[in-house]
Tab-separated table of N, CA and C and ligand atoms in Angstrom:
chain	number	residue	atom	x	y	z
N	1	MET	N	41.245	47.782	-77.951
N	1	MET	CA	41.521	48.219	-76.568
N	1	MET	C	41.123	47.110	-75.596
N	2	GLU	N	42.088	46.698	-74.770
N	2	GLU	CA	41.817	45.686	-73.745
N	2	GLU	C	41.271	46.377	-72.500
N	3	ILE	N	40.541	45.619	-71.684
N	3	ILE	CA	40.112	46.239	-70.432
N	3	ILE	C	41.359	46.546	-69.580
N	4	ILE	N	41.219	47.532	-68.722
N	4	ILE	CA	42.373	48.004	-67.960
N	4	ILE	C	42.282	47.487	-66.529
N	5	ILE	N	43.333	46.841	-66.100
N	5	ILE	CA	43.366	46.302	-64.740
N	5	ILE	C	44.039	47.333	-63.831
N	6	TRP	N	43.376	47.622	-62.732
N	6	TRP	CA	43.911	48.589	-61.766
N	6	TRP	C	45.231	48.076	-61.168
N	7	LYS	N	46.192	48.951	-61.092
N	7	LYS	CA	47.472	48.574	-60.475
N	7	LYS	C	47.758	49.552	-59.336
N	8	ASN	N	48.573	49.102	-58.386
N	8	ASN	CA	48.916	49.978	-57.259
N	8	ASN	C	49.585	51.265	-57.709
N	9	GLU	N	50.313	51.185	-58.810
N	9	GLU	CA	51.009	52.391	-59.291
N	9	GLU	C	50.033	53.479	-59.756
N	10	PHE	N	48.735	53.137	-59.903
N	10	PHE	CA	47.740	54.150	-60.288
N	10	PHE	C	47.296	54.989	-59.070
N	11	SER	N	47.678	54.539	-57.876
N	11	SER	CA	47.192	55.234	-56.682
N	11	SER	C	47.786	56.634	-56.557
N	12	VAL	N	46.904	57.602	-56.307
N	12	VAL	CA	47.363	58.983	-56.113
N	12	VAL	C	47.501	59.315	-54.618
N	13	GLY	N	47.294	58.312	-53.783
N	13	GLY	CA	47.541	58.497	-52.359
N	13	GLY	C	46.412	59.135	-51.583
N	14	VAL	N	45.283	59.390	-52.246
N	14	VAL	CA	44.103	59.928	-51.554
N	14	VAL	C	42.971	58.913	-51.796
N	15	ALA	N	42.501	58.287	-50.719
N	15	ALA	CA	41.554	57.171	-50.848
N	15	ALA	C	40.315	57.552	-51.665
N	16	GLU	N	39.774	58.729	-51.402
N	16	GLU	CA	38.550	59.159	-52.091
N	16	GLU	C	38.792	59.259	-53.610
N	17	LEU	N	39.942	59.830	-53.979
N	17	LEU	CA	40.239	60.000	-55.407
N	17	LEU	C	40.556	58.656	-56.071
N	18	ASP	N	41.242	57.775	-55.358
N	18	ASP	CA	41.500	56.435	-55.908
N	18	ASP	C	40.182	55.712	-56.160
N	19	ALA	N	39.255	55.821	-55.213
N	19	ALA	CA	37.951	55.146	-55.362
N	19	ALA	C	37.218	55.692	-56.586
N	20	GLN	N	37.314	57.009	-56.797
N	20	GLN	CA	36.650	57.612	-57.965
N	20	GLN	C	37.335	57.171	-59.259
N	21	HIS	N	38.657	57.107	-59.247
N	21	HIS	CA	39.377	56.636	-60.442
N	21	HIS	C	38.981	55.197	-60.771
N	22	LYS	N	38.843	54.386	-59.721
N	22	LYS	CA	38.461	52.978	-59.945
N	22	LYS	C	37.067	52.886	-60.542
N	23	LYS	N	36.164	53.708	-60.048
N	23	LYS	CA	34.799	53.686	-60.570
N	23	LYS	C	34.768	54.136	-62.039
N	24	LEU	N	35.534	55.160	-62.330
N	24	LEU	CA	35.624	55.671	-63.704
N	24	LEU	C	36.203	54.600	-64.635
N	25	LEU	N	37.220	53.947	-64.144
N	25	LEU	CA	37.845	52.871	-64.911
N	25	LEU	C	36.843	51.736	-65.149
N	26	ALA	N	36.071	51.404	-64.127
N	26	ALA	CA	35.073	50.335	-64.269
N	26	ALA	C	34.038	50.714	-65.323
N	27	MET	N	33.674	51.994	-65.356
N	27	MET	CA	32.676	52.449	-66.333
N	27	MET	C	33.247	52.367	-67.758
N	28	ILE	N	34.518	52.706	-67.909
N	28	ILE	CA	35.166	52.616	-69.228
N	28	ILE	C	35.373	51.142	-69.602
N	29	ASN	N	35.787	50.338	-68.618
N	29	ASN	CA	35.976	48.902	-68.874
N	29	ASN	C	34.692	48.234	-69.327
N	30	ARG	N	33.598	48.660	-68.770
N	30	ARG	CA	32.321	48.058	-69.164
N	30	ARG	C	32.074	48.295	-70.661
N	31	LEU	N	32.356	49.510	-71.113
N	31	LEU	CA	32.188	49.826	-72.542
N	31	LEU	C	33.134	48.978	-73.399
N	32	ILE	N	34.368	48.823	-72.926
N	32	ILE	CA	35.356	48.031	-73.678
N	32	ILE	C	34.919	46.561	-73.718
N	33	ALA	N	34.549	46.031	-72.544
N	33	ALA	CA	34.213	44.611	-72.446
N	33	ALA	C	32.957	44.256	-73.229
N	34	ASP	N	31.987	45.146	-73.203
N	34	ASP	CA	30.691	44.848	-73.831
N	34	ASP	C	30.568	45.455	-75.225
N	35	GLN	N	31.690	45.883	-75.767
N	35	GLN	CA	31.723	46.565	-77.067
N	35	GLN	C	30.858	45.872	-78.123
N	36	LYS	N	31.010	44.546	-78.219
N	36	LYS	CA	30.309	43.806	-79.273
N	36	LYS	C	28.825	43.609	-78.960
N	37	GLU	N	28.542	43.480	-77.664
N	37	GLU	CA	27.140	43.238	-77.261
N	37	GLU	C	26.324	44.523	-77.225
N	38	LEU	N	27.003	45.640	-77.062
N	38	LEU	CA	26.274	46.905	-76.979
N	38	LEU	C	25.913	47.368	-78.389
N	39	THR	N	24.681	47.127	-78.764
N	39	THR	CA	24.283	47.462	-80.136
N	39	THR	C	23.179	48.515	-80.177
N	40	ASP	N	22.644	48.820	-78.998
N	40	ASP	CA	21.575	49.817	-78.963
N	40	ASP	C	22.207	51.210	-78.818
N	41	PRO	N	22.106	52.048	-79.849
N	41	PRO	CA	22.782	53.355	-79.792
N	41	PRO	C	22.371	54.197	-78.599
N	42	LYS	N	21.101	54.071	-78.199
N	42	LYS	CA	20.642	54.867	-77.062
N	42	LYS	C	21.333	54.410	-75.784
N	43	MET	N	21.469	53.087	-75.649
N	43	MET	CA	22.112	52.555	-74.449
N	43	MET	C	23.593	52.963	-74.415
N	44	ILE	N	24.244	52.881	-75.568
N	44	ILE	CA	25.658	53.279	-75.641
N	44	ILE	C	25.794	54.754	-75.246
N	45	ALA	N	24.925	55.570	-75.822
N	45	ALA	CA	24.984	57.008	-75.530
N	45	ALA	C	24.723	57.262	-74.046
N	46	ASP	N	23.755	56.513	-73.482
N	46	ASP	CA	23.440	56.688	-72.055
N	46	ASP	C	24.638	56.314	-71.181
N	47	LEU	N	25.285	55.184	-71.496
N	47	LEU	CA	26.436	54.745	-70.705
N	47	LEU	C	27.572	55.762	-70.800
N	48	LEU	N	27.757	56.267	-72.003
N	48	LEU	CA	28.819	57.262	-72.196
N	48	LEU	C	28.521	58.555	-71.449
N	49	MET	N	27.277	58.948	-71.492
N	49	MET	CA	26.907	60.183	-70.789
N	49	MET	C	27.036	60.008	-69.282
N	50	GLU	N	26.654	58.821	-68.818
N	50	GLU	CA	26.769	58.516	-67.387
N	50	GLU	C	28.250	58.582	-66.974
N	51	MET	N	29.112	58.004	-67.807
N	51	MET	CA	30.549	58.022	-67.519
N	51	MET	C	31.075	59.462	-67.522
N	52	THR	N	30.639	60.237	-68.508
N	52	THR	CA	31.111	61.630	-68.613
N	52	THR	C	30.632	62.451	-67.418
N	53	ASP	N	29.373	62.234	-67.029
N	53	ASP	CA	28.841	62.941	-65.854
N	53	ASP	C	29.642	62.581	-64.605
N	54	TYR	N	29.960	61.288	-64.480
N	54	TYR	CA	30.723	60.876	-63.304
N	54	TYR	C	32.144	61.446	-63.348
N	55	ALA	N	32.710	61.488	-64.551
N	55	ALA	CA	34.054	62.087	-64.700
N	55	ALA	C	34.021	63.534	-64.211
N	56	GLU	N	32.949	64.243	-64.519
N	56	GLU	CA	32.842	65.638	-64.071
N	56	GLU	C	32.781	65.729	-62.551
N	57	VAL	N	32.019	64.840	-61.945
N	57	VAL	CA	31.929	64.822	-60.477
N	57	VAL	C	33.325	64.604	-59.886
N	58	HIS	N	34.025	63.631	-60.448
N	58	HIS	CA	35.377	63.325	-59.968
N	58	HIS	C	36.336	64.504	-60.199
N	59	PHE	N	36.282	65.103	-61.374
N	59	PHE	CA	37.190	66.221	-61.676
N	59	PHE	C	36.947	67.376	-60.706
N	60	ARG	N	35.673	67.652	-60.414
N	60	ARG	CA	35.367	68.746	-59.483
N	60	ARG	C	35.941	68.428	-58.103
N	61	ALA	N	35.869	67.148	-57.687
N	61	ALA	CA	36.404	66.759	-56.371
N	61	ALA	C	37.920	66.995	-56.338
N	62	GLU	N	38.589	66.617	-57.417
N	62	GLU	CA	40.043	66.808	-57.504
N	62	GLU	C	40.379	68.306	-57.488
N	63	GLU	N	39.640	69.051	-58.278
N	63	GLU	CA	39.898	70.502	-58.374
N	63	GLU	C	39.597	71.196	-57.039
N	64	HIS	N	38.581	70.702	-56.343
N	64	HIS	CA	38.236	71.266	-55.038
N	64	HIS	C	39.413	71.095	-54.060
N	65	LEU	N	40.007	69.899	-54.057
N	65	LEU	CA	41.162	69.667	-53.180
N	65	LEU	C	42.333	70.551	-53.588
N	66	MET	N	42.492	70.743	-54.886
N	66	MET	CA	43.574	71.616	-55.376
N	66	MET	C	43.406	73.040	-54.855
N	67	THR	N	42.151	73.502	-54.868
N	67	THR	CA	41.876	74.845	-54.353
N	67	THR	C	42.153	74.896	-52.852
N	68	GLU	N	41.635	73.883	-52.161
N	68	GLU	CA	41.775	73.840	-50.704
N	68	GLU	C	43.246	73.836	-50.281
N	69	TYR	N	44.061	73.071	-51.009
N	69	TYR	CA	45.474	72.932	-50.645
N	69	TYR	C	46.360	73.991	-51.314
N	70	GLY	N	45.793	74.791	-52.209
N	70	GLY	CA	46.598	75.803	-52.889
N	70	GLY	C	47.593	75.217	-53.884
N	71	TYR	N	47.129	74.251	-54.663
N	71	TYR	CA	47.993	73.606	-55.663
N	71	TYR	C	48.229	74.556	-56.829
N	72	GLU	N	49.497	74.806	-57.120
N	72	GLU	CA	49.774	75.891	-58.080
N	72	GLU	C	49.451	75.557	-59.536
N	73	SER	N	49.414	74.279	-59.902
N	73	SER	CA	49.116	73.931	-61.304
N	73	SER	C	47.637	73.624	-61.526
N	74	LYS	N	46.794	74.123	-60.627
N	74	LYS	CA	45.370	73.796	-60.725
N	74	LYS	C	44.758	74.208	-62.075
N	75	ASP	N	45.050	75.408	-62.528
N	75	ASP	CA	44.412	75.898	-63.758
N	75	ASP	C	44.757	75.023	-64.956
N	76	GLN	N	46.019	74.696	-65.064
N	76	GLN	CA	46.491	73.840	-66.150
N	76	GLN	C	45.814	72.464	-66.081
N	77	HIS	N	45.691	71.943	-64.855
N	77	HIS	CA	45.080	70.634	-64.652
N	77	HIS	C	43.593	70.673	-65.023
N	78	THR	N	42.944	71.765	-64.654
N	78	THR	CA	41.519	71.917	-64.964
N	78	THR	C	41.285	71.964	-66.478
N	79	VAL	N	42.200	72.583	-67.199
N	79	VAL	CA	42.095	72.640	-68.667
N	79	VAL	C	42.129	71.225	-69.237
N	80	SER	N	43.005	70.407	-68.700
N	80	SER	CA	43.118	69.022	-69.161
N	80	SER	C	41.820	68.249	-68.898
N	81	HIS	N	41.233	68.442	-67.713
N	81	HIS	CA	39.946	67.801	-67.395
N	81	HIS	C	38.867	68.232	-68.393
N	82	GLN	N	38.824	69.531	-68.635
N	82	GLN	CA	37.775	70.044	-69.521
N	82	GLN	C	37.947	69.507	-70.941
N	83	ALA	N	39.206	69.353	-71.361
N	83	ALA	CA	39.471	68.826	-72.711
N	83	ALA	C	38.920	67.407	-72.843
N	84	PHE	N	39.036	66.622	-71.769
N	84	PHE	CA	38.502	65.258	-71.802
N	84	PHE	C	36.980	65.278	-71.952
N	85	ILE	N	36.331	66.112	-71.156
N	85	ILE	CA	34.869	66.210	-71.217
N	85	ILE	C	34.436	66.668	-72.617
N	86	ASP	N	35.102	67.687	-73.139
N	86	ASP	CA	34.733	68.218	-74.458
N	86	ASP	C	34.922	67.168	-75.546
N	87	LYS	N	36.046	66.472	-75.475
N	87	LYS	CA	36.335	65.469	-76.503
N	87	LYS	C	35.324	64.320	-76.439
N	88	THR	N	35.010	63.867	-75.233
N	88	THR	CA	34.047	62.773	-75.093
N	88	THR	C	32.678	63.200	-75.622
N	89	ARG	N	32.292	64.433	-75.278
N	89	ARG	CA	30.999	64.913	-75.777
N	89	ARG	C	31.028	65.060	-77.300
N	90	SER	N	32.192	65.434	-77.854
N	90	SER	CA	32.269	65.593	-79.305
N	90	SER	C	32.137	64.242	-80.010
N	91	PHE	N	32.635	63.183	-79.382
N	91	PHE	CA	32.435	61.840	-79.946
N	91	PHE	C	30.948	61.536	-80.022
N	92	LEU	N	30.256	61.902	-78.955
N	92	LEU	CA	28.816	61.631	-78.906
N	92	LEU	C	28.071	62.350	-80.029
N	93	SER	N	28.498	63.562	-80.310
N	93	SER	CA	27.769	64.319	-81.316
N	93	SER	C	28.302	64.084	-82.730
N	94	ALA	N	29.475	63.459	-82.844
N	94	ALA	CA	30.068	63.276	-84.175
N	94	ALA	C	29.706	61.937	-84.810
N	95	GLY	N	28.754	61.219	-84.185
N	95	GLY	CA	28.311	59.976	-84.799
N	95	GLY	C	29.254	58.807	-84.575
N	96	GLU	N	30.150	58.942	-83.589
N	96	GLU	CA	31.041	57.817	-83.270
N	96	GLU	C	30.279	56.773	-82.447
N	97	VAL	N	29.100	57.160	-82.034
N	97	VAL	CA	28.267	56.274	-81.231
N	97	VAL	C	27.037	55.906	-82.040
N	98	GLY	N	26.871	54.611	-82.306
N	98	GLY	CA	25.689	54.085	-82.954
N	98	GLY	C	25.347	54.713	-84.286
N	99	PRO	N	24.434	54.161	-85.100
N	99	PRO	CA	23.788	52.891	-84.760
N	99	PRO	C	24.771	51.719	-84.856
N	100	ASN	N	24.743	50.939	-83.787
N	100	ASN	CA	25.579	49.739	-83.675
N	100	ASN	C	27.081	50.018	-83.689
N	101	ILE	N	27.441	51.223	-83.351
N	101	ILE	CA	28.877	51.532	-83.372
N	101	ILE	C	29.336	52.108	-82.035
N	102	LEU	N	30.317	51.478	-81.491
N	102	LEU	CA	31.053	52.077	-80.386
N	102	LEU	C	32.475	52.048	-80.916
N	103	SER	N	32.921	53.148	-81.445
N	103	SER	CA	34.140	53.103	-82.256
N	103	SER	C	35.392	52.784	-81.445
N	104	THR	N	36.305	52.109	-82.118
N	104	THR	CA	37.588	51.766	-81.512
N	104	THR	C	38.334	53.042	-81.140
N	105	ALA	N	38.185	54.054	-81.978
N	105	ALA	CA	38.863	55.330	-81.694
N	105	ALA	C	38.387	55.903	-80.366
N	106	LEU	N	37.094	55.800	-80.131
N	106	LEU	CA	36.530	56.325	-78.892
N	106	LEU	C	37.022	55.524	-77.684
N	107	LEU	N	36.945	54.195	-77.775
N	107	LEU	CA	37.375	53.358	-76.645
N	107	LEU	C	38.862	53.536	-76.367
N	108	ASP	N	39.644	53.627	-77.420
N	108	ASP	CA	41.086	53.864	-77.274
N	108	ASP	C	41.333	55.185	-76.559
N	109	PHE	N	40.616	56.200	-77.010
N	109	PHE	CA	40.780	57.519	-76.406
N	109	PHE	C	40.456	57.466	-74.913
N	110	LEU	N	39.311	56.876	-74.556
N	110	LEU	CA	38.877	56.862	-73.153
N	110	LEU	C	39.885	56.142	-72.263
N	111	GLY	N	40.218	54.917	-72.658
N	111	GLY	CA	41.118	54.102	-71.833
N	111	GLY	C	42.492	54.735	-71.713
N	112	LYS	N	43.047	55.157	-72.842
N	112	LYS	CA	44.408	55.711	-72.821
N	112	LYS	C	44.452	57.056	-72.118
N	113	TRP	N	43.437	57.864	-72.337
N	113	TRP	CA	43.448	59.182	-71.688
N	113	TRP	C	43.469	59.024	-70.176
N	114	LEU	N	42.574	58.166	-69.654
N	114	LEU	CA	42.466	58.061	-68.201
N	114	LEU	C	43.783	57.582	-67.582
N	115	ILE	N	44.347	56.520	-68.145
N	115	ILE	CA	45.582	55.981	-67.573
N	115	ILE	C	46.722	56.996	-67.710
N	116	ASN	N	46.814	57.586	-68.881
N	116	ASN	CA	47.873	58.574	-69.100
N	116	ASN	C	47.710	59.781	-68.161
N	117	HIS	N	46.466	60.201	-67.983
N	117	HIS	CA	46.205	61.349	-67.111
N	117	HIS	C	46.576	61.027	-65.657
N	118	ILE	N	46.177	59.846	-65.204
N	118	ILE	CA	46.491	59.461	-63.815
N	118	ILE	C	48.013	59.369	-63.638
N	119	LEU	N	48.664	58.677	-64.566
N	119	LEU	CA	50.091	58.407	-64.387
N	119	LEU	C	50.985	59.625	-64.607
N	120	THR	N	50.538	60.584	-65.386
N	120	THR	CA	51.400	61.745	-65.602
N	120	THR	C	50.905	62.956	-64.823
N	121	GLU	N	49.689	63.424	-65.130
N	121	GLU	CA	49.246	64.677	-64.504
N	121	GLU	C	48.812	64.507	-63.046
N	122	ASP	N	48.004	63.468	-62.768
N	122	ASP	CA	47.565	63.298	-61.375
N	122	ASP	C	48.751	62.989	-60.454
N	123	MET	N	49.705	62.214	-60.968
N	123	MET	CA	50.864	61.856	-60.132
N	123	MET	C	51.659	63.089	-59.679
N	124	LYS	N	51.547	64.171	-60.447
N	124	LYS	CA	52.276	65.388	-60.064
N	124	LYS	C	51.749	65.967	-58.755
N	125	TYR	N	50.452	65.773	-58.478
N	125	TYR	CA	49.931	66.324	-57.212
N	125	TYR	C	50.089	65.356	-56.044
N	126	LYS	N	50.428	64.107	-56.347
N	126	LYS	CA	50.463	63.090	-55.286
N	126	LYS	C	51.310	63.506	-54.071
N	127	PRO	N	52.591	63.830	-54.259
N	127	PRO	CA	53.392	64.181	-53.074
N	127	PRO	C	52.881	65.443	-52.387
N	128	PHE	N	52.379	66.382	-53.202
N	128	PHE	CA	51.860	67.637	-52.655
N	128	PHE	C	50.622	67.393	-51.786
N	129	PHE	N	49.669	66.631	-52.326
N	129	PHE	CA	48.449	66.307	-51.568
N	129	PHE	C	48.806	65.522	-50.307
N	130	GLN	N	49.729	64.585	-50.447
N	130	GLN	CA	50.075	63.761	-49.290
N	130	GLN	C	50.690	64.601	-48.181
N	131	SER	N	51.499	65.572	-48.551
N	131	SER	CA	52.107	66.427	-47.516
N	131	SER	C	51.035	67.248	-46.810
N	132	LYS	N	49.972	67.625	-47.551
N	132	LYS	CA	48.876	68.398	-46.944
N	132	LYS	C	47.972	67.520	-46.091
N	133	GLU	N	47.733	66.282	-46.549
N	133	GLU	CA	46.834	65.377	-45.807
N	133	GLU	C	47.418	64.981	-44.451
N	134	GLN	N	48.744	64.995	-44.370
N	134	GLN	CA	49.364	64.580	-43.122
N	134	GLN	C	49.333	65.659	-42.049
N	135	LYS	N	48.965	66.862	-42.466
N	135	LYS	CA	48.961	67.956	-41.486
N	135	LYS	C	47.692	67.929	-40.638
S	201	FE2	FE1	43.079	64.862	-62.793
């Protein structure tokens, strides 16, 4: 998995959410970039937990806006968020992390999930959120 470079096409049109996506991406990129140097299982687990905690903060912010704006696919979207959190936590408990292992499967999952989620599911709310923000 290569580190992921932010592109304009990742923008969901809400500055706060873009900033959170960028931070999440930076946290995942750090794991990808430092894959070989990260050999302390506790540190790997801590970084992953920090990323997962931040993902939850971001997901709640997105879901909050969905509630506020009355977005009809909110429940379905929330299920997708929860699946990411559950899967990431399952990697942590399934021994994919350390000793001395940050598995390729895990890094692939994190990087691909985030980009795929932004480009497919988050993009669905973009025009809807933008129409609400302009009011
Ligand atoms: Fe989302």
